[in-house]
mmCIF file of C-alpha atoms in Angstrom:
data_model
loop_
_atom_site.group_PDB
_atom_site.id
_atom_site.type_symbol
_atom_site.label_atom_id
_atom_site.label_comp_id
_atom_site.label_asym_id
_atom_site.label_seq_id
_atom_site.Cartn_x
_atom_site.Cartn_y
_atom_site.Cartn_z
ATOM 1 C CA UNK A 1057 0.000 0.000 0.000
ATOM 2 C CA UNK A 1058 1.379 3.375 -1.009
ATOM 3 C CA UNK A 1059 0.131 6.866 -0.215
ATOM 4 C CA UNK A 1060 1.372 9.837 -2.221
ATOM 5 C CA UNK A 1061 0.498 13.275 -0.858
ATOM 6 C CA UNK A 1062 0.830 16.474 -2.856
ATOM 7 C CA UNK A 1063 -0.463 20.015 -3.098
ATOM 8 C CA UNK A 1064 1.461 21.759 -0.365
ATOM 9 C CA UNK A 1065 3.154 25.089 -0.829
ATOM 10 C CA UNK A 1066 3.619 28.646 0.371
ATOM 11 C CA UNK A 1067 0.518 30.789 0.778
ATOM 12 C CA UNK A 1068 -0.338 34.065 2.489
ATOM 13 C CA UNK A 1069 -2.622 34.348 5.484
ATOM 14 C CA UNK A 1070 -6.219 34.004 4.347
ATOM 15 C CA UNK A 1071 -5.281 32.009 1.287
ATOM 16 C CA UNK A 1072 -6.327 28.529 0.207
ATOM 17 C CA UNK A 1073 -4.698 25.259 -0.743
ATOM 18 C CA UNK A 1074 -5.993 21.829 -1.674
ATOM 19 C CA UNK A 1075 -4.006 18.767 -0.686
ATOM 20 C CA UNK A 1076 -4.402 15.441 -2.466
ATOM 21 C CA UNK A 1077 -3.402 11.941 -1.479
ATOM 22 C CA UNK A 1078 -3.461 9.119 -3.995
ATOM 23 C CA UNK A 1079 -3.568 5.575 -2.645
ATOM 24 C CA UNK A 1080 -2.322 2.599 -4.636
ATOM 25 C CA UNK A 1081 -1.802 -1.107 -4.107
ATOM 26 C CA UNK A 1082 -5.059 -1.801 -2.359
ATOM 27 C CA UNK A 1083 -8.832 -1.304 -2.470
ATOM 28 C CA UNK A 1084 -9.104 2.349 -1.536
ATOM 29 C CA UNK A 1085 -12.763 2.217 -0.530
ATOM 30 C CA UNK A 1086 -11.942 -0.263 2.264
ATOM 31 C CA UNK A 1087 -10.019 2.406 4.173
ATOM 32 C CA UNK A 1088 -10.906 5.212 6.491
ATOM 33 C CA UNK A 1089 -8.707 8.131 5.466
ATOM 34 C CA UNK A 1090 -7.318 10.940 7.574
ATOM 35 C CA UNK A 1091 -5.038 13.945 7.494
ATOM 36 C CA UNK A 1092 -2.607 14.757 10.278
ATOM 37 C CA UNK A 1093 -0.035 17.506 10.575
ATOM 38 C CA UNK A 1094 3.196 18.073 12.418
ATOM 39 C CA UNK A 1095 5.180 21.225 12.973
ATOM 40 C CA UNK A 1096 8.737 21.416 14.359
ATOM 41 C CA UNK A 1097 8.968 20.516 18.018
ATOM 42 C CA UNK A 1098 5.365 19.386 18.222
ATOM 43 C CA UNK A 1099 3.631 16.034 18.178
ATOM 44 C CA UNK A 1100 1.703 14.886 15.159
ATOM 45 C CA UNK A 1101 -1.852 16.141 15.476
ATOM 46 C CA UNK A 1102 -5.156 15.116 13.975
ATOM 47 C CA UNK A 1103 -6.690 17.379 11.329
ATOM 48 C CA UNK A 1104 -9.604 15.547 9.661
ATOM 49 C CA UNK A 1105 -10.944 12.087 8.859
ATOM 50 C CA UNK A 1106 -13.463 10.626 6.420
ATOM 51 C CA UNK A 1107 -15.204 7.279 6.406
ATOM 52 C CA UNK A 1108 -14.962 4.672 3.648
ATOM 53 C CA UNK A 1109 -17.825 6.012 1.550
ATOM 54 C CA UNK A 1110 -17.514 9.607 2.692
ATOM 55 C CA UNK A 1111 -20.712 9.598 4.726
ATOM 56 C CA UNK A 1112 -18.986 10.568 7.960
ATOM 57 C CA UNK A 1113 -16.329 13.170 8.668
ATOM 58 C CA UNK A 1114 -14.681 14.585 11.750
ATOM 59 C CA UNK A 1115 -12.452 17.626 12.231
ATOM 60 C CA UNK A 1116 -10.113 19.051 14.791
ATOM 61 C CA UNK A 1117 -11.566 22.096 16.503
ATOM 62 C CA UNK A 1118 -8.749 24.276 15.166
ATOM 63 C CA UNK A 1119 -9.790 23.689 11.548
ATOM 64 C CA UNK A 1120 -13.578 23.344 11.752
ATOM 65 C CA UNK A 1121 -15.314 25.648 9.320
ATOM 66 C CA UNK A 1122 -12.109 26.267 7.362
ATOM 67 C CA UNK A 1123 -11.005 22.819 6.152
ATOM 68 C CA UNK A 1124 -13.026 20.227 4.240
ATOM 69 C CA UNK A 1125 -12.050 16.603 3.743
ATOM 70 C CA UNK A 1126 -13.477 14.656 0.826
ATOM 71 C CA UNK A 1127 -12.701 11.580 -1.216
ATOM 72 C CA UNK A 1128 -13.191 10.211 -4.705
ATOM 73 C CA UNK A 1129 -13.250 6.427 -4.568
ATOM 74 C CA UNK A 1130 -13.159 6.194 -8.367
ATOM 75 C CA UNK A 1131 -9.785 7.970 -8.331
ATOM 76 C CA UNK A 1132 -8.382 6.446 -5.130
ATOM 77 C CA UNK A 1133 -7.858 9.958 -3.815
ATOM 78 C CA UNK A 1134 -8.600 11.854 -0.626
ATOM 79 C CA UNK A 1135 -8.540 15.655 -0.557
ATOM 80 C CA UNK A 1136 -8.149 18.356 2.044
ATOM 81 C CA UNK A 1137 -9.495 21.734 0.991
ATOM 82 C CA UNK A 1138 -7.976 24.374 3.254
ATOM 83 C CA UNK A 1139 -9.443 27.878 3.306
ATOM 84 C CA UNK A 1140 -8.690 30.985 5.343
ATOM 85 C CA UNK A 1141 -5.261 29.637 6.212
ATOM 86 C CA UNK A 1142 -3.444 30.983 9.258
ATOM 87 C CA UNK A 1143 0.258 30.992 10.180
ATOM 88 C CA UNK A 1144 -0.486 28.376 12.845
ATOM 89 C CA UNK A 1145 -1.557 25.983 10.075
ATOM 90 C CA UNK A 1146 2.077 25.808 8.951
ATOM 91 C CA UNK A 1147 3.174 22.171 9.174
ATOM 92 C CA UNK A 1148 3.970 19.045 7.234
ATOM 93 C CA UNK A 1149 0.662 17.428 6.361
ATOM 94 C CA UNK A 1150 0.371 13.642 6.200
ATOM 95 C CA UNK A 1151 -2.388 11.456 4.842
ATOM 96 C CA UNK A 1152 -3.064 8.165 6.584
ATOM 97 C CA UNK A 1153 -5.139 5.048 5.930
ATOM 98 C CA UNK A 1154 -6.931 2.746 8.361
ATOM 99 C CA UNK A 1155 -7.904 -0.650 6.919
ATOM 100 C CA UNK A 1156 -10.553 -1.045 9.629
ATOM 101 C CA UNK A 1157 -12.385 1.965 8.252
ATOM 102 C CA UNK A 1158 -12.510 3.878 11.504
ATOM 103 C CA UNK A 1159 -12.948 7.626 11.833
ATOM 104 C CA UNK A 1160 -10.843 7.934 14.959
ATOM 105 C CA UNK A 1161 -8.493 10.884 15.525
ATOM 106 C CA UNK A 1162 -5.636 8.838 17.021
ATOM 107 C CA UNK A 1163 -2.485 8.371 14.897
ATOM 108 C CA UNK A 1164 -1.968 4.899 16.344
ATOM 109 C CA UNK A 1165 -4.964 3.409 14.501
ATOM 110 C CA UNK A 1166 -3.622 4.311 11.067
ATOM 111 C CA UNK A 1167 -1.521 1.607 9.489
ATOM 112 C CA UNK A 1168 -0.303 3.370 6.358
ATOM 113 C CA UNK A 1169 1.126 6.855 5.949
ATOM 114 C CA UNK A 1170 2.109 9.118 3.108
ATOM 115 C CA UNK A 1171 5.408 10.953 2.932
ATOM 116 C CA UNK A 1172 4.039 14.355 3.890
ATOM 117 C CA UNK A 1173 3.667 17.646 2.075
ATOM 118 C CA UNK A 1174 4.811 20.992 3.464
ATOM 119 C CA UNK A 1175 2.299 23.791 3.965
ATOM 120 C CA UNK A 1176 3.691 27.201 4.902
ATOM 121 C CA UNK A 1177 1.428 30.138 5.668
ATOM 122 C CA UNK A 1178 3.107 33.531 5.782
ATOM 123 C CA UNK A 1179 1.809 36.352 7.933
#
């Protein structure tokens, strides 16, 4: 199973970015998919999660109302639309896959991880 994240970059405060994560080597629709982020000196933190068919989502309080997670099971891809970005959103963003299809916010339940994509928000 491979996860390939992309879409990061440098953006000004208030700007938008869309991250993508393509999953290969498995049946994508069997997996709950999540995004986490990690900034220097901090632990990896939960951002958002989506269920196998996209019927359920959950978000960290810090991103509610600004970020939207979605998935396209025909393209084996999960997305994270990020709007109204703030400097505190600066981090490496990782996609993760849980073969049990959970929507839990704990990193420990996710078996597969992408390589990360850097998001930098300038003030």
